[in-house]
Tab-separated table of C-alpha atoms in Angstrom:
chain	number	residue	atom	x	y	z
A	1	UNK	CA	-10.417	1.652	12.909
A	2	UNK	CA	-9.574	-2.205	12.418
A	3	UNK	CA	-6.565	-3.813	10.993
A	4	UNK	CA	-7.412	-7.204	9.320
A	5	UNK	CA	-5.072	-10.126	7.805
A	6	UNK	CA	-6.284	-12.862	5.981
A	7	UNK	CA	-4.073	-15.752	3.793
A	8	UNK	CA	-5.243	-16.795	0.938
A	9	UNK	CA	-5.340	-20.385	-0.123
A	10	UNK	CA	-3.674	-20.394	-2.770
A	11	UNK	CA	-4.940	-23.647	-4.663
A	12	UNK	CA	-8.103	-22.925	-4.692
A	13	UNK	CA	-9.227	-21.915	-7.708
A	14	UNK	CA	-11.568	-18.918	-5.744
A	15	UNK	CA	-8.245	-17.373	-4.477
A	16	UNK	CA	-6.505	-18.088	-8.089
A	17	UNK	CA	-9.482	-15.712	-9.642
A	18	UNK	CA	-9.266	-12.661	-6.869
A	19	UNK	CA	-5.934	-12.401	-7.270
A	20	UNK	CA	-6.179	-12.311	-11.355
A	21	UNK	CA	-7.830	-8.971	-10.880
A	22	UNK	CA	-7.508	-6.109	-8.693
A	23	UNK	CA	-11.200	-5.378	-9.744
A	24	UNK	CA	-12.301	-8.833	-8.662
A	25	UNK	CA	-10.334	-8.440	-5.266
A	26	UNK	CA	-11.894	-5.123	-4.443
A	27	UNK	CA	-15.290	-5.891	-4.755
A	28	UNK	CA	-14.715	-9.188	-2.684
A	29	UNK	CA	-13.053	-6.910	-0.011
A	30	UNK	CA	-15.707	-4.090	-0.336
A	31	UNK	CA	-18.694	-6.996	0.114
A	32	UNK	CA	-16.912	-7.267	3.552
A	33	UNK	CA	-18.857	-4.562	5.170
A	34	UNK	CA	-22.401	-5.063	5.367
A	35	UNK	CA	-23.522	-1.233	5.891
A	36	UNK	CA	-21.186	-0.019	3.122
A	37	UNK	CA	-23.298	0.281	-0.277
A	38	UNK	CA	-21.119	-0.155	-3.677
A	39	UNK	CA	-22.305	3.644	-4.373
A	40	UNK	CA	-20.896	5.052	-1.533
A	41	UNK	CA	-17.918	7.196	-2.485
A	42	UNK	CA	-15.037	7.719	0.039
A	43	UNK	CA	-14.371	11.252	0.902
A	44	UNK	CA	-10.443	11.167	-0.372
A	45	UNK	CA	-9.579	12.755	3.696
A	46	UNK	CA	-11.742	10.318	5.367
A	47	UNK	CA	-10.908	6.817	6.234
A	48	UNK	CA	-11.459	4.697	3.986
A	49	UNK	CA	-11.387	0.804	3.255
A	50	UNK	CA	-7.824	-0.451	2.055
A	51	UNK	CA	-6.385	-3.059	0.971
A	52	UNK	CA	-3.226	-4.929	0.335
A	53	UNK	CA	-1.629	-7.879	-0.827
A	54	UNK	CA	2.014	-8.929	0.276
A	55	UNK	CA	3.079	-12.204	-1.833
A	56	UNK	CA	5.776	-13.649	0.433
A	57	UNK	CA	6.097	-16.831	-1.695
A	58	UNK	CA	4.229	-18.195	-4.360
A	59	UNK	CA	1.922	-20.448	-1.737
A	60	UNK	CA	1.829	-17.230	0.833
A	61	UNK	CA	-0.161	-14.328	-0.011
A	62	UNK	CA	-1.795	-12.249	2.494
A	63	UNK	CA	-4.300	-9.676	2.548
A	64	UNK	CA	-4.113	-7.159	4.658
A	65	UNK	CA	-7.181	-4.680	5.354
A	66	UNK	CA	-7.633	-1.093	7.151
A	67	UNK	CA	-11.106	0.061	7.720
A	68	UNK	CA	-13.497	2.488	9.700
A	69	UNK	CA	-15.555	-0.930	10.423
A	70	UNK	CA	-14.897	-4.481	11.560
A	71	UNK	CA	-15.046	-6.948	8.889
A	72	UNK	CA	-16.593	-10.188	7.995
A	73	UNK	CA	-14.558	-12.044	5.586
A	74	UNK	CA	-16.791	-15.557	5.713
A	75	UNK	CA	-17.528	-15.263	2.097
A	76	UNK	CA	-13.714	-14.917	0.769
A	77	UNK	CA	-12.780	-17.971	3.738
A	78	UNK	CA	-15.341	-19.986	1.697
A	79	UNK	CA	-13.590	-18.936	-1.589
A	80	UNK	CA	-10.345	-18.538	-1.412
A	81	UNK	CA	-9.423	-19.901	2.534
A	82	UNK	CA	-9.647	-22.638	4.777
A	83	UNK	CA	-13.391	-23.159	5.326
A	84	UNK	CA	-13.233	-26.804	6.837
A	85	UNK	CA	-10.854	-25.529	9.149
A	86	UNK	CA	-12.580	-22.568	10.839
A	87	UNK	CA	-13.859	-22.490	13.946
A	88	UNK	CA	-16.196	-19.536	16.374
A	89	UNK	CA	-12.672	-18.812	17.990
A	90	UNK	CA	-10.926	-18.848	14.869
A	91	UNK	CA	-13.021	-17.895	11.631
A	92	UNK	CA	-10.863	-17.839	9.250
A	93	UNK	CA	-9.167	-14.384	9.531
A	94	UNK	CA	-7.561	-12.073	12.414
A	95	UNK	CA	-9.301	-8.490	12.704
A	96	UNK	CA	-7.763	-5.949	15.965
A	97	UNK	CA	-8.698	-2.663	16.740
A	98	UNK	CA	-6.367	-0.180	15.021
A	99	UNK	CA	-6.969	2.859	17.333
A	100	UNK	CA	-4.779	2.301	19.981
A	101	UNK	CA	-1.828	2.776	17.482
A	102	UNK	CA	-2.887	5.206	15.755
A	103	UNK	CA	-3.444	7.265	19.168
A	104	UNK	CA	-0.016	6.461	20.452
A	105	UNK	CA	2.352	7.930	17.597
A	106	UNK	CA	3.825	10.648	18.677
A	107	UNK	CA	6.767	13.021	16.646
A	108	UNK	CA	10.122	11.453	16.472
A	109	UNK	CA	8.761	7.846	16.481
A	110	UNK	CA	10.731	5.680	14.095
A	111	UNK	CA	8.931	2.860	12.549
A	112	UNK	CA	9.634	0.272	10.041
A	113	UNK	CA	6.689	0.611	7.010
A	114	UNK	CA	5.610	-1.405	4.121
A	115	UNK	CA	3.315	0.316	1.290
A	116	UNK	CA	2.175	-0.789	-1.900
A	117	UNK	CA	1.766	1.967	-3.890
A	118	UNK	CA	1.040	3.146	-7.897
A	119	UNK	CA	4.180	5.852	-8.000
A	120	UNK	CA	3.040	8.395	-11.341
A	121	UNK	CA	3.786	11.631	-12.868
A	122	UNK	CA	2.107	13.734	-15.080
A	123	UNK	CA	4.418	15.077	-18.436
A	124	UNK	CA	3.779	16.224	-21.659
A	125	UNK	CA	5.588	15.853	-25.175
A	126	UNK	CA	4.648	18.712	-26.412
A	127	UNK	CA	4.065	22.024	-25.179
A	128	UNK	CA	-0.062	22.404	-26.854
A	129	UNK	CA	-0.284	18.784	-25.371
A	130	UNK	CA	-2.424	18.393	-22.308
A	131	UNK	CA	-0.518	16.667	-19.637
A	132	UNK	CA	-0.861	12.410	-18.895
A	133	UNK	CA	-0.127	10.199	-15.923
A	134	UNK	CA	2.387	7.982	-16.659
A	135	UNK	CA	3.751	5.662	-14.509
A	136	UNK	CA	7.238	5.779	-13.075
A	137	UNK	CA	9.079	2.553	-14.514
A	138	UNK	CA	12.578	2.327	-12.676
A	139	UNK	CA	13.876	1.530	-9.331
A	140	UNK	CA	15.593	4.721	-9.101
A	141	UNK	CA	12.173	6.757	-9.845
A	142	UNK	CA	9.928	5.060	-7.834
A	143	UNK	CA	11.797	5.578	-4.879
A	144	UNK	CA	12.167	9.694	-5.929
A	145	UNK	CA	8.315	9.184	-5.993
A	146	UNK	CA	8.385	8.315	-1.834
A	147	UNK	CA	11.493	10.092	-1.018
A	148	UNK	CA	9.950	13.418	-2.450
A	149	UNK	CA	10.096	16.101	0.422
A	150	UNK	CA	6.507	17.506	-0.558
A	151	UNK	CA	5.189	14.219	-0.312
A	152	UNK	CA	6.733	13.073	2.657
A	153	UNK	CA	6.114	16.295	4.362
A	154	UNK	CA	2.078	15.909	3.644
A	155	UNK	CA	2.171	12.203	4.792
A	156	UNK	CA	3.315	13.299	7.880
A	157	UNK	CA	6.958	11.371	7.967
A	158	UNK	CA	10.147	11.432	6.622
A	159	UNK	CA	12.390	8.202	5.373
A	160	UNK	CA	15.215	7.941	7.384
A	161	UNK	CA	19.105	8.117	5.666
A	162	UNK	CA	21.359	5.146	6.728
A	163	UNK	CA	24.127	5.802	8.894
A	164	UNK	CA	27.619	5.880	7.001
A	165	UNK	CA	28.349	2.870	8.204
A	166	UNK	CA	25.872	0.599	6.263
A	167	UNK	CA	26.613	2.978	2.964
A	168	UNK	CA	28.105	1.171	-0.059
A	169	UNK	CA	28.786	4.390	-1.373
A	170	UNK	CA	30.820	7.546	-0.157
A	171	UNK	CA	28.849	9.515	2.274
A	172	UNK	CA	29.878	12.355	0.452
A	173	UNK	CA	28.064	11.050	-2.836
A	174	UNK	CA	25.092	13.360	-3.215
A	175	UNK	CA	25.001	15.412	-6.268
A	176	UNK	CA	21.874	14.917	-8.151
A	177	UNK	CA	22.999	13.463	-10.994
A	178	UNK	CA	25.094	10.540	-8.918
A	179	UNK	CA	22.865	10.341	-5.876
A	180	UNK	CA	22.129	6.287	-5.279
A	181	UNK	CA	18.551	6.280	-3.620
A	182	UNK	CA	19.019	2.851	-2.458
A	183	UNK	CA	22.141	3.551	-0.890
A	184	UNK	CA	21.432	6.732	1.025
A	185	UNK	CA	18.113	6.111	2.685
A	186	UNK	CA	16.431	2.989	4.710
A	187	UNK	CA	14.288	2.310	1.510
A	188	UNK	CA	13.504	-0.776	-0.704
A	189	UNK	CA	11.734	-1.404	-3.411
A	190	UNK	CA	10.853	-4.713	-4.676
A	191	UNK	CA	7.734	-6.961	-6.531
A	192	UNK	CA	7.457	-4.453	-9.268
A	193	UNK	CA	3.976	-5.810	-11.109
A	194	UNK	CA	2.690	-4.343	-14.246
A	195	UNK	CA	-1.462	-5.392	-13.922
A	196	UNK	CA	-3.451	-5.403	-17.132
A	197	UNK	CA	-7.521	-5.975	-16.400
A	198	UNK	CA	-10.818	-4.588	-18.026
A	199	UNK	CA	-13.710	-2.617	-16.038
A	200	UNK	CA	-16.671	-4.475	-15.725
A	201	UNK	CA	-19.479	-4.397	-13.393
A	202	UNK	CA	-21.570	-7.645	-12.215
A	203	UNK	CA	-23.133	-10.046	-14.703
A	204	UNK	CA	-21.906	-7.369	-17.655
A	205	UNK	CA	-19.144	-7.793	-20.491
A	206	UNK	CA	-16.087	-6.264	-20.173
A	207	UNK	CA	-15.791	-2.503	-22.460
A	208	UNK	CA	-13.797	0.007	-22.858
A	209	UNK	CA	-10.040	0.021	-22.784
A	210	UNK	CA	-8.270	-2.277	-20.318
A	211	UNK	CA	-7.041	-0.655	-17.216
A	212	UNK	CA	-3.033	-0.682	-16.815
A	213	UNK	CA	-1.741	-0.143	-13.623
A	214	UNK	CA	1.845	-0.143	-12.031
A	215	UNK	CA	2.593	-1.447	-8.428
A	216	UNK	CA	5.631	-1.589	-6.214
A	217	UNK	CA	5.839	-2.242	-2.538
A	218	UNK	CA	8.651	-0.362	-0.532
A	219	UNK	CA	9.933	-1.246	2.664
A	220	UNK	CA	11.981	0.968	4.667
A	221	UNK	CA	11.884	2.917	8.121
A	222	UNK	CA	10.784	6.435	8.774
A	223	UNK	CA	10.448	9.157	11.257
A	224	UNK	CA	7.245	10.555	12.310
A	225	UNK	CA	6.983	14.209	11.968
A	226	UNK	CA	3.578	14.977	11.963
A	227	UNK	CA	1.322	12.516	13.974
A	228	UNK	CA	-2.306	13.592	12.544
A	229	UNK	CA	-0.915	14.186	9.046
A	230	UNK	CA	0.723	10.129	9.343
A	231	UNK	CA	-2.692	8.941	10.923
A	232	UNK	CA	-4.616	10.468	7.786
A	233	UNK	CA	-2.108	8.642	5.575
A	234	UNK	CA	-2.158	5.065	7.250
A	235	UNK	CA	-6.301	5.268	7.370
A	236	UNK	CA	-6.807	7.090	3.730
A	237	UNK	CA	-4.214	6.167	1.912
A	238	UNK	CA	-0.921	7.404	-0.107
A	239	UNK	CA	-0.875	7.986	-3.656
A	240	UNK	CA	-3.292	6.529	-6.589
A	241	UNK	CA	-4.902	3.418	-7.600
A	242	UNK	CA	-6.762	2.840	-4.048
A	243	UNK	CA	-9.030	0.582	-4.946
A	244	UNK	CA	-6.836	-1.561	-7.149
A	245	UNK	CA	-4.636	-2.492	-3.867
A	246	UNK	CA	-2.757	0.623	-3.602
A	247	UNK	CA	-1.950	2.824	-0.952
A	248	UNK	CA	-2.150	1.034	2.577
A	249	UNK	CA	0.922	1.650	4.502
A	250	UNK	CA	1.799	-0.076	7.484
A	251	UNK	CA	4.004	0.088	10.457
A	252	UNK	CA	6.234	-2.200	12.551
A	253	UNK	CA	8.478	-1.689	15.630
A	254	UNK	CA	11.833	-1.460	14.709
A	255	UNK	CA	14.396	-4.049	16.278
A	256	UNK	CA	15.264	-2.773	20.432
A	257	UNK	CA	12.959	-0.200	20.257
A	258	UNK	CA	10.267	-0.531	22.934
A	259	UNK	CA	7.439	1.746	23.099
């Protein structure tokens, strides 16, 4: 497995079109791998290619990528990066093997994380009516959507609850109906997007109904409790809406923790 970063240039107007459409951005991302066919479909428990885009500030966006294979991202430097500027030491792009990570979490590990992800839920209006996806909308629901035990227990993690200390509200504040996500565990949630974009394939007009799609990126720290169920979710994914940027989640060592 590799772990790949690559910023975007912003003012170009190659960059200004992949990041228009999630659609676009994938396909640039899956032309990456020259042994991976556009008809391959990814076994949902396999690893898979990710991606991810973290928007820093309006003239820093980075893509990050997690994949079975290394990458070669010379077409999207010549579109959207610095192309003058590479050089055979420095192409453009920073790719390092992800194994060794991967291999070294062990239960109890706390970690910092990032993940964009598409939180849903299925409901129903109607009893005879056949149950839709909807996107959760709020703050307070998207974080349920991550914080949910089932979830986290198949992920192989668990978010960890701040110390009383850094609490705004009364520790003792926990009924359901008062419970303050945000307040309770090491979790943030933040760049809430709403994406609008058609399906289309190469060289054809858009049909069909546009695709909608909600995004959020959380940041927060968590436990490991289950290291192969945490190494399927950081190399397959968590949640929906894969291919559309969803789903990578990524770790970093927490402040005076050496491992």
């Amino acid at each position: 497995m590799f772990l790949t970063r690559f910023r975007m240039n912003t003012a170009r107007p190659g960059a200004r079109l992949l990041l228009s459409s999630p659609q676009v951005l994938h396909a640039a991302v899956m032309s990456s791998f020259p042994n991976l066919l556009p008809t391959d479909a990814p076994d949902p428990d396999s690893p898979r290619v990710l991606w991810r885009l973290d928007h820093h500030a309006r003239a820093e966006v980075m893509l990050f990528l997690v994949s079975p294979d290394q990458p070669d991202l010379t077409h999207l430097v010549e579109q959207a990066g610095w192309p003058a500027a590479a050089t055979p030491d420095n192409p453009g792009w920073q790719t390092r093997p992800y194994t060794p990570l991967l291999d070294r979490l062990a239960k109890g590990d706390q970690w910092g994380f990032r993940l964009t992800a598409n939180p849903v839920h299925h409901i129903r209006r109607t009893a005879d009516e056949p149950r839709k996806r909807t996107a959760h909308l709020t703050p307070i629901h998207q974080m349920g959507w991550l914080l949910d035990p089932n979830r986290q227990e198949r992920a192989g993690f668990r978010i960890l609850e701040k110390p009383d200390s850094k609490r705004l509200l009364p520790a003792g504040t926990t009924h359901h109906k008062h419970e303050h996500h945000g307040d309770r565990y090491e979790l943030t949630v933040r760049d809430h997007r709403s994406l609008g974009f058609h399906k289309s394939h190469a060289g054809a007009q858009p049909r069909g109904k546009p695709v909608s799609l909600v995004t959020v990126t959380f940041d927060g720290r968590l436990e490991v409790t289950d290291p192969e169920r945490i190494r399927r979710t950081l190399t397959s994914g968590l949640g929906k809406a894969k291919a559309y940027g969803c789903g990578l989640m990524t770790l970093a060592p927490l402040p005076g923790v050496t491992r």
